[in-house]
XYZ file of C-alpha atoms in Angstrom:
508
model
C 66.205 69.439 -7.440
C 66.705 70.355 -11.123
C 69.150 73.135 -10.174
C 71.153 70.816 -7.941
C 71.446 68.164 -10.691
C 72.540 70.816 -13.180
C 75.273 72.099 -10.851
C 76.566 68.582 -10.178
C 76.691 67.815 -13.877
C 78.441 71.094 -14.524
C 81.085 70.398 -11.890
C 81.665 66.941 -13.320
C 82.171 68.437 -16.764
C 84.695 70.882 -15.294
C 86.651 68.032 -13.732
C 86.773 66.043 -16.985
C 87.830 69.137 -18.901
C 90.636 69.836 -16.437
C 91.954 66.268 -16.712
C 91.802 66.208 -20.489
C 93.002 69.740 -21.262
C 95.207 70.708 -18.334
C 96.421 67.290 -17.319
C 95.209 67.726 -13.758
C 93.629 64.940 -11.738
C 90.648 65.273 -9.399
C 92.815 65.582 -6.277
C 94.630 68.581 -7.730
C 91.336 70.197 -8.608
C 90.059 69.653 -5.055
C 93.244 71.174 -3.658
C 92.872 74.279 -5.795
C 89.240 74.771 -4.782
C 89.833 74.254 -1.060
C 92.043 77.355 -0.914
C 89.271 79.766 -1.833
C 87.474 80.478 1.440
C 86.693 78.903 4.785
C 82.933 79.488 4.928
C 82.576 78.393 8.547
C 84.956 81.081 9.786
C 84.028 83.744 7.257
C 87.754 84.685 6.901
C 88.880 85.422 3.363
C 91.801 83.323 2.071
C 93.786 83.660 -1.194
C 91.545 83.629 -4.256
C 91.406 80.534 -6.426
C 92.229 80.832 -10.104
C 91.233 77.928 -12.370
C 92.184 77.871 -16.045
C 89.586 76.114 -18.191
C 89.694 76.048 -21.964
C 86.788 77.947 -23.512
C 84.580 77.436 -20.423
C 81.806 79.956 -19.665
C 81.459 81.722 -16.285
C 79.232 80.172 -13.613
C 78.235 80.506 -9.972
C 80.146 83.200 -8.051
C 82.964 83.327 -10.567
C 83.698 86.014 -13.139
C 85.387 84.977 -16.336
C 88.283 86.886 -17.937
C 89.450 85.543 -21.328
C 93.198 85.214 -21.845
C 94.128 83.579 -25.147
C 92.543 80.148 -25.400
C 92.060 79.918 -21.607
C 89.516 81.561 -19.324
C 90.453 82.746 -15.812
C 87.778 82.400 -13.113
C 88.084 84.218 -9.772
C 85.955 85.204 -6.781
C 84.515 88.729 -6.798
C 84.025 89.145 -3.003
C 85.055 92.164 -0.907
C 86.585 91.943 2.542
C 85.759 94.129 5.568
C 88.892 96.236 5.929
C 87.969 98.246 9.032
C 85.074 99.128 11.346
C 84.930 102.561 12.942
C 82.610 103.932 15.631
C 81.864 107.653 15.542
C 79.521 109.635 17.791
C 77.329 112.535 16.683
C 75.545 115.313 18.576
C 71.909 116.394 18.407
C 72.626 118.251 15.160
C 74.099 115.158 13.523
C 77.608 116.637 13.612
C 80.781 114.613 14.180
C 82.756 117.572 15.608
C 82.024 119.871 18.553
C 82.452 123.658 18.684
C 86.217 123.212 19.114
C 86.457 120.968 16.023
C 87.132 117.981 18.247
C 85.540 114.582 17.648
C 82.363 114.039 19.689
C 83.152 111.758 22.637
C 80.643 109.079 23.514
C 79.903 107.450 26.846
C 79.733 103.944 25.377
C 82.977 101.997 25.075
C 83.811 101.344 21.411
C 85.181 97.874 22.192
C 81.810 96.977 23.712
C 79.982 98.154 20.584
C 82.245 96.183 18.252
C 81.826 93.067 20.420
C 78.093 93.127 19.603
C 78.720 92.944 15.855
C 78.754 89.720 13.869
C 80.484 91.280 10.860
C 84.158 91.694 11.811
C 87.275 93.042 10.075
C 88.852 90.363 7.870
C 85.544 88.706 7.020
C 83.879 88.668 3.632
C 81.365 91.519 3.489
C 77.694 90.484 3.623
C 74.827 92.952 3.377
C 72.485 90.816 5.504
C 74.975 90.713 8.391
C 75.488 94.473 8.179
C 71.742 95.123 8.402
C 71.392 92.660 11.312
C 74.224 94.437 13.178
C 72.625 97.812 12.495
C 69.304 96.664 13.970
C 71.076 95.114 16.960
C 72.679 98.462 17.823
C 69.418 100.350 17.296
C 67.730 98.137 19.888
C 70.114 99.274 22.637
C 68.399 101.541 25.126
C 71.435 103.834 25.386
C 71.326 104.775 21.682
C 68.872 107.272 20.230
C 69.976 106.954 16.597
C 72.345 104.662 14.670
C 73.279 105.012 10.990
C 75.986 103.412 8.887
C 78.210 104.570 6.011
C 80.443 102.489 3.747
C 83.673 103.345 1.942
C 84.505 100.796 -0.749
C 87.234 100.068 -3.229
C 87.720 97.183 -5.630
C 88.549 94.625 -2.930
C 87.532 95.960 0.497
C 84.871 97.780 2.518
C 85.296 100.157 5.460
C 82.203 100.352 7.697
C 81.516 103.512 9.709
C 78.778 103.567 12.369
C 77.449 106.991 13.358
C 75.770 106.914 16.780
C 73.765 109.477 18.732
C 73.509 108.485 22.397
C 70.719 109.158 24.838
C 71.464 111.415 27.770
C 72.066 109.366 30.929
C 71.698 109.395 33.876
C 68.276 111.025 34.184
C 66.020 112.136 37.037
C 62.247 111.776 36.818
C 59.915 113.843 39.004
C 56.169 113.274 39.120
C 53.106 112.975 41.260
C 49.360 112.555 41.242
C 46.322 111.402 43.125
C 44.614 107.991 43.298
C 41.826 106.239 45.205
C 44.239 104.289 47.390
C 46.846 106.636 48.877
C 45.519 110.016 47.776
C 48.144 112.602 46.860
C 51.612 111.239 46.190
C 54.989 112.329 44.860
C 57.348 110.228 42.771
C 61.109 110.393 42.242
C 62.946 108.238 39.724
C 66.587 107.738 38.734
C 67.646 105.933 35.582
C 70.952 105.119 33.917
C 71.043 102.640 31.034
C 74.739 103.011 30.184
C 76.701 102.510 33.386
C 80.482 102.379 32.745
C 79.798 102.672 29.020
C 78.768 98.996 28.912
C 74.968 99.404 28.787
C 74.513 98.155 32.346
C 71.276 99.551 33.756
C 70.006 100.953 37.060
C 66.324 101.906 37.228
C 64.814 103.044 40.534
C 61.552 104.708 41.567
C 60.367 105.860 45.004
C 56.760 106.972 45.662
C 55.888 108.881 48.826
C 52.460 109.627 50.268
C 50.849 110.139 53.651
C 49.697 106.499 53.573
C 52.707 104.561 52.368
C 56.194 104.392 50.869
C 56.536 102.347 47.703
C 59.639 101.581 45.662
C 60.915 99.567 42.725
C 64.607 99.199 41.922
C 66.489 96.971 39.501
C 70.127 96.682 38.454
C 71.000 94.765 35.289
C 74.502 93.729 34.309
C 73.945 92.661 30.716
C 75.212 89.573 28.973
C 77.947 90.491 26.480
C 78.284 88.421 23.284
C 81.990 89.286 23.167
C 82.457 87.408 26.473
C 80.500 84.162 25.878
C 81.839 82.491 29.049
C 80.503 85.274 31.252
C 76.814 85.466 32.218
C 74.943 88.672 32.934
C 72.783 89.092 36.005
C 69.930 91.182 37.399
C 68.848 92.092 40.942
C 65.446 93.569 41.797
C 63.569 94.681 44.923
C 60.054 96.165 45.146
C 57.177 97.185 47.390
C 53.800 98.296 46.005
C 50.130 98.671 46.894
C 47.072 99.314 44.710
C 43.331 98.850 44.549
C 42.973 95.172 43.593
C 42.097 94.399 39.988
C 40.844 90.947 40.923
C 38.703 91.937 43.933
C 37.315 95.195 42.584
C 34.734 97.467 44.157
C 31.684 95.535 42.912
C 32.049 93.394 46.056
C 33.821 95.112 48.946
C 35.096 94.039 52.348
C 32.756 93.532 55.335
C 33.628 97.064 56.561
C 32.765 98.575 53.157
C 36.373 99.279 52.139
C 37.793 98.467 48.731
C 40.318 95.619 48.698
C 43.933 96.814 48.665
C 46.565 94.538 47.223
C 50.098 94.806 48.584
C 53.121 93.158 46.998
C 56.728 93.075 48.168
C 59.728 90.948 47.298
C 62.628 90.640 44.923
C 64.453 88.484 42.413
C 67.933 87.445 41.293
C 68.452 86.316 37.704
C 71.176 85.090 35.347
C 71.195 86.356 31.758
C 72.599 84.709 28.637
C 71.995 84.232 24.932
C 72.214 81.634 22.174
C 71.947 82.442 18.473
C 69.429 85.312 18.371
C 67.620 84.320 21.596
C 68.075 86.156 24.896
C 67.558 83.985 27.983
C 66.937 84.546 31.677
C 66.749 82.182 34.650
C 65.624 83.789 37.912
C 64.770 82.992 41.519
C 61.825 85.150 42.629
C 59.969 85.863 45.858
C 56.669 87.772 46.182
C 54.501 88.238 49.267
C 50.905 89.075 48.307
C 48.719 90.568 51.050
C 45.073 91.696 50.879
C 44.226 94.668 53.081
C 41.615 97.301 53.922
C 41.914 101.069 53.723
C 43.896 101.214 56.979
C 46.170 98.540 55.499
C 45.057 95.875 57.944
C 45.213 92.322 56.600
C 41.806 90.814 55.696
C 40.867 87.188 55.011
C 37.493 87.279 53.192
C 35.291 89.705 51.277
C 31.742 90.761 52.140
C 30.346 87.481 50.726
C 32.760 85.393 52.805
C 34.848 84.360 49.771
C 38.532 83.656 50.532
C 41.088 86.222 49.380
C 44.160 83.976 49.670
C 45.212 80.341 49.371
C 46.544 80.289 52.952
C 43.286 81.680 54.368
C 45.242 84.306 56.325
C 45.045 87.045 53.698
C 48.745 86.595 52.909
C 50.344 84.234 50.352
C 54.026 83.616 49.636
C 55.227 82.855 46.133
C 58.710 81.352 45.747
C 59.266 80.704 42.040
C 61.921 79.749 39.519
C 61.319 81.354 36.131
C 62.803 80.764 32.688
C 62.307 83.227 29.825
C 63.480 83.275 26.212
C 62.998 86.204 23.871
C 63.850 86.865 20.232
C 63.899 90.545 19.273
C 63.936 91.289 15.533
C 62.661 94.867 15.672
C 64.491 97.460 13.612
C 64.808 99.657 16.718
C 63.843 99.642 20.383
C 61.600 102.721 20.633
C 58.634 103.043 18.298
C 59.836 100.384 15.796
C 58.717 100.511 12.161
C 59.097 96.832 11.292
C 60.166 93.468 12.686
C 58.882 91.339 15.541
C 59.536 90.259 19.116
C 58.591 86.899 20.630
C 58.735 86.162 24.366
C 58.030 82.786 26.001
C 58.171 82.139 29.750
C 57.476 79.518 32.385
C 57.426 80.107 36.150
C 57.362 77.215 38.604
C 56.184 77.904 42.170
C 57.957 76.024 44.980
C 55.702 75.063 47.946
C 57.415 77.156 50.638
C 55.853 79.711 52.980
C 52.253 80.763 53.547
C 49.885 78.943 51.204
C 52.331 76.154 50.380
C 51.736 76.999 46.709
C 52.837 74.721 43.859
C 51.894 75.821 40.357
C 53.301 76.586 36.923
C 52.545 79.771 35.005
C 53.027 79.689 31.208
C 52.901 82.754 28.961
C 53.587 83.710 25.349
C 53.698 87.199 23.829
C 54.209 87.941 20.112
C 54.342 91.376 18.447
C 54.615 92.003 14.693
C 55.208 95.389 13.048
C 54.235 95.746 9.364
C 55.015 98.968 7.440
C 52.222 100.123 5.090
C 51.648 103.100 2.760
C 47.897 103.570 2.674
C 47.668 107.318 3.206
C 51.251 108.503 3.559
C 53.825 109.491 0.967
C 56.697 107.587 2.520
C 58.175 110.608 4.312
C 59.953 109.994 7.594
C 58.143 111.118 10.752
C 58.250 110.337 14.472
C 55.065 108.274 13.975
C 55.498 106.102 10.855
C 52.515 104.522 9.098
C 52.199 100.842 9.997
C 50.145 97.951 11.302
C 51.053 96.626 14.756
C 49.705 93.247 15.899
C 49.960 91.773 19.395
C 48.986 88.216 20.371
C 49.170 86.978 23.984
C 48.250 83.717 25.667
C 48.737 82.325 29.157
C 47.600 79.731 31.674
C 48.382 78.582 35.219
C 48.553 74.907 36.165
C 47.889 74.052 39.819
C 46.813 76.199 42.779
C 47.609 79.922 42.792
C 46.553 83.017 44.756
C 43.326 84.501 43.331
C 45.038 87.909 43.326
C 47.501 86.392 40.840
C 44.804 85.551 38.275
C 45.100 86.966 34.759
C 43.170 90.241 34.986
C 41.811 91.248 31.571
C 40.713 94.770 30.748
C 42.296 98.203 30.987
C 44.611 100.593 29.235
C 47.218 97.901 28.507
C 44.701 95.136 27.755
C 41.171 95.641 26.372
C 40.690 99.388 26.066
C 37.202 100.687 26.808
C 37.090 98.511 29.958
C 38.485 99.358 33.386
C 41.399 97.362 34.780
C 40.350 93.745 35.399
C 36.741 94.403 34.347
C 36.612 91.776 31.566
C 37.782 88.721 33.523
C 39.986 87.322 36.278
C 40.849 83.890 34.961
C 43.235 80.980 35.174
C 43.874 81.298 31.423
C 43.543 84.049 28.851
C 44.070 84.983 25.225
C 44.412 88.522 23.877
C 44.634 89.935 20.334
C 45.195 93.608 19.548
C 45.586 95.370 16.200
C 46.637 98.997 15.723
C 46.808 101.064 12.555
C 49.297 103.841 13.253
C 49.602 106.836 10.937
C 51.349 110.237 10.910
C 49.483 113.527 11.337
C 52.345 115.987 11.889
C 56.052 115.423 12.402
C 55.713 114.722 16.146
C 52.020 113.802 16.287
C 50.477 110.544 15.120
C 47.104 108.883 15.212
C 45.987 105.332 15.998
C 42.916 103.253 15.195
C 42.765 100.160 17.404
C 40.750 97.135 18.426
C 41.342 94.687 21.311
C 39.741 91.279 21.873
C 40.287 88.943 24.843
C 38.809 85.922 26.612
C 39.419 83.824 29.718
C 38.219 80.686 27.857
C 35.745 80.024 30.661
C 38.532 79.587 33.214
C 37.274 82.136 35.799
C 35.216 79.399 37.452
C 38.425 77.533 38.359
C 39.953 80.442 40.330
C 39.776 80.095 44.128
C 36.649 81.891 45.413
C 35.522 82.635 41.834
C 36.107 86.404 42.204
C 35.414 87.102 38.520
C 32.196 85.061 38.456
C 30.774 86.627 41.639
C 31.505 90.110 40.285
C 29.710 89.320 37.029
C 32.733 89.891 34.858
C 31.750 88.803 31.329
C 34.800 86.577 30.764
C 35.365 87.926 27.257
C 35.051 91.271 25.560
C 36.396 93.600 22.938
C 37.027 97.289 22.606
C 37.854 99.685 19.805
C 38.646 103.335 19.408
C 41.194 105.915 18.383
C 44.115 107.649 19.963
C 46.850 110.250 19.626
C 50.608 109.842 20.013
C 52.852 112.804 20.770
C 56.619 112.536 20.871
C 57.865 114.957 23.519
C 61.210 115.587 25.183
C 59.940 113.374 28.037
C 59.137 110.444 25.727
C 56.049 109.273 23.877
C 52.727 110.447 25.373
C 49.704 108.272 24.575
C 46.027 109.174 24.791
C 43.399 106.534 23.912
C 39.625 106.871 23.634
C 38.246 103.331 23.972
C 34.688 102.055 23.510
C 33.775 98.645 24.912
C 31.269 96.196 23.428
C 29.072 97.056 26.428
C 28.925 100.711 25.445
C 31.351 102.025 28.082
C 33.568 104.904 26.915
C 36.925 105.632 28.572
C 39.660 108.143 27.752
C 43.024 107.511 29.388
C 46.469 109.094 29.097
C 49.792 107.409 29.787
C 53.288 107.116 28.322
C 54.723 104.746 25.722
C 53.008 102.659 23.057
C 50.478 99.977 24.013
C 52.982 97.487 22.517
């Protein structure tokens, strides 16, 4: 308040001085000030020059004495030009033939994502925000920025290394459900140079064919009247995490959980929030080893709302997300917040009407406890993840929140902590470098169903003596390979169980 009063008084003194010394009235003073800059548009306009006898500099003005008068003018630089340049794996701008590296991404698309445009007054905070926005794009592996400045203008040069797309992924393995299987994946995250994405996976085995495919046409800030969209189709089967092997089917088989369906969504954005509205359909079926539909487990507890062993979920979902990470893969600082609601429409088997609410928050905090600040593939930091969720109304027991596992409470098997209507989860990781491409992690996970397992149809978690809450801790290794980040975690549960599991990507 004191600063505001001082500024007002100072402006009043300026006005009186102008009237007395220069013979100007207040309207003339207002006219001269209004020509400085339109702050709402950010476009620079001719600088204002005000002559004030013996008056000291203030605010954003710089004083230059000329005789008995002092000239005050703005000292702001304007963005003269923005250039996009692509670099190769060696960081070079030119190829072997001394030609500029050509990128797959359209330069007009990149510039449309930027808030700082040519002709605007340069602002460091907007430049850093634009830099982080580009680094979060999946099609870019590295983004840096250079500036060329003179007394009145700034030229901004972005140097971008793209990821190699499209890519084929080959894999395979063995599990308790289908036995030996092979997997083929195709991925392109920069279709037409506009960052549109196609991600498909097909898994083949002697027991089943599974697939998951999604195409995303992204929302483009440069075309605010045009919405993006996504289309997805899937078919999967797994050993159920809700109805695990502690209580089997009457024939002694483990419960298999099959899911198939798809979704169509519209994508948009406002301010820094990304939004999605989608219409979704999922058919959940509970089956035995021969993939025959089953209705109850060995204790006679129902496996579905419909009583047939099959439930249909028609839902409308709404999701908002704010991503403030400094980069998409393995960020070093920033945060991401995601909030969602999904309303089930009572259509199909089960006639289900419910609402599923979820929140997910991740914070990345750089620290320097053991490192010397050198750049590595595994920077030293604290990573914190908080999740919460609940379901209002009736829902399939197979759709309960299953707590425990590699991506939940480590040290427990999947779904071994709880299968509840509600849940809360907190995870903390201390990540630190070991070698350039190898890092270590100390972690702890804590979760609870808040006593909600008793409200799930058939009480599958209660009958299987799941504790309802639990925590785990341990250590892990992270290795950045040409195939992506490989993660190995050794987790110890509060019940003394020890599990070592390997997968790809960070826990969060």
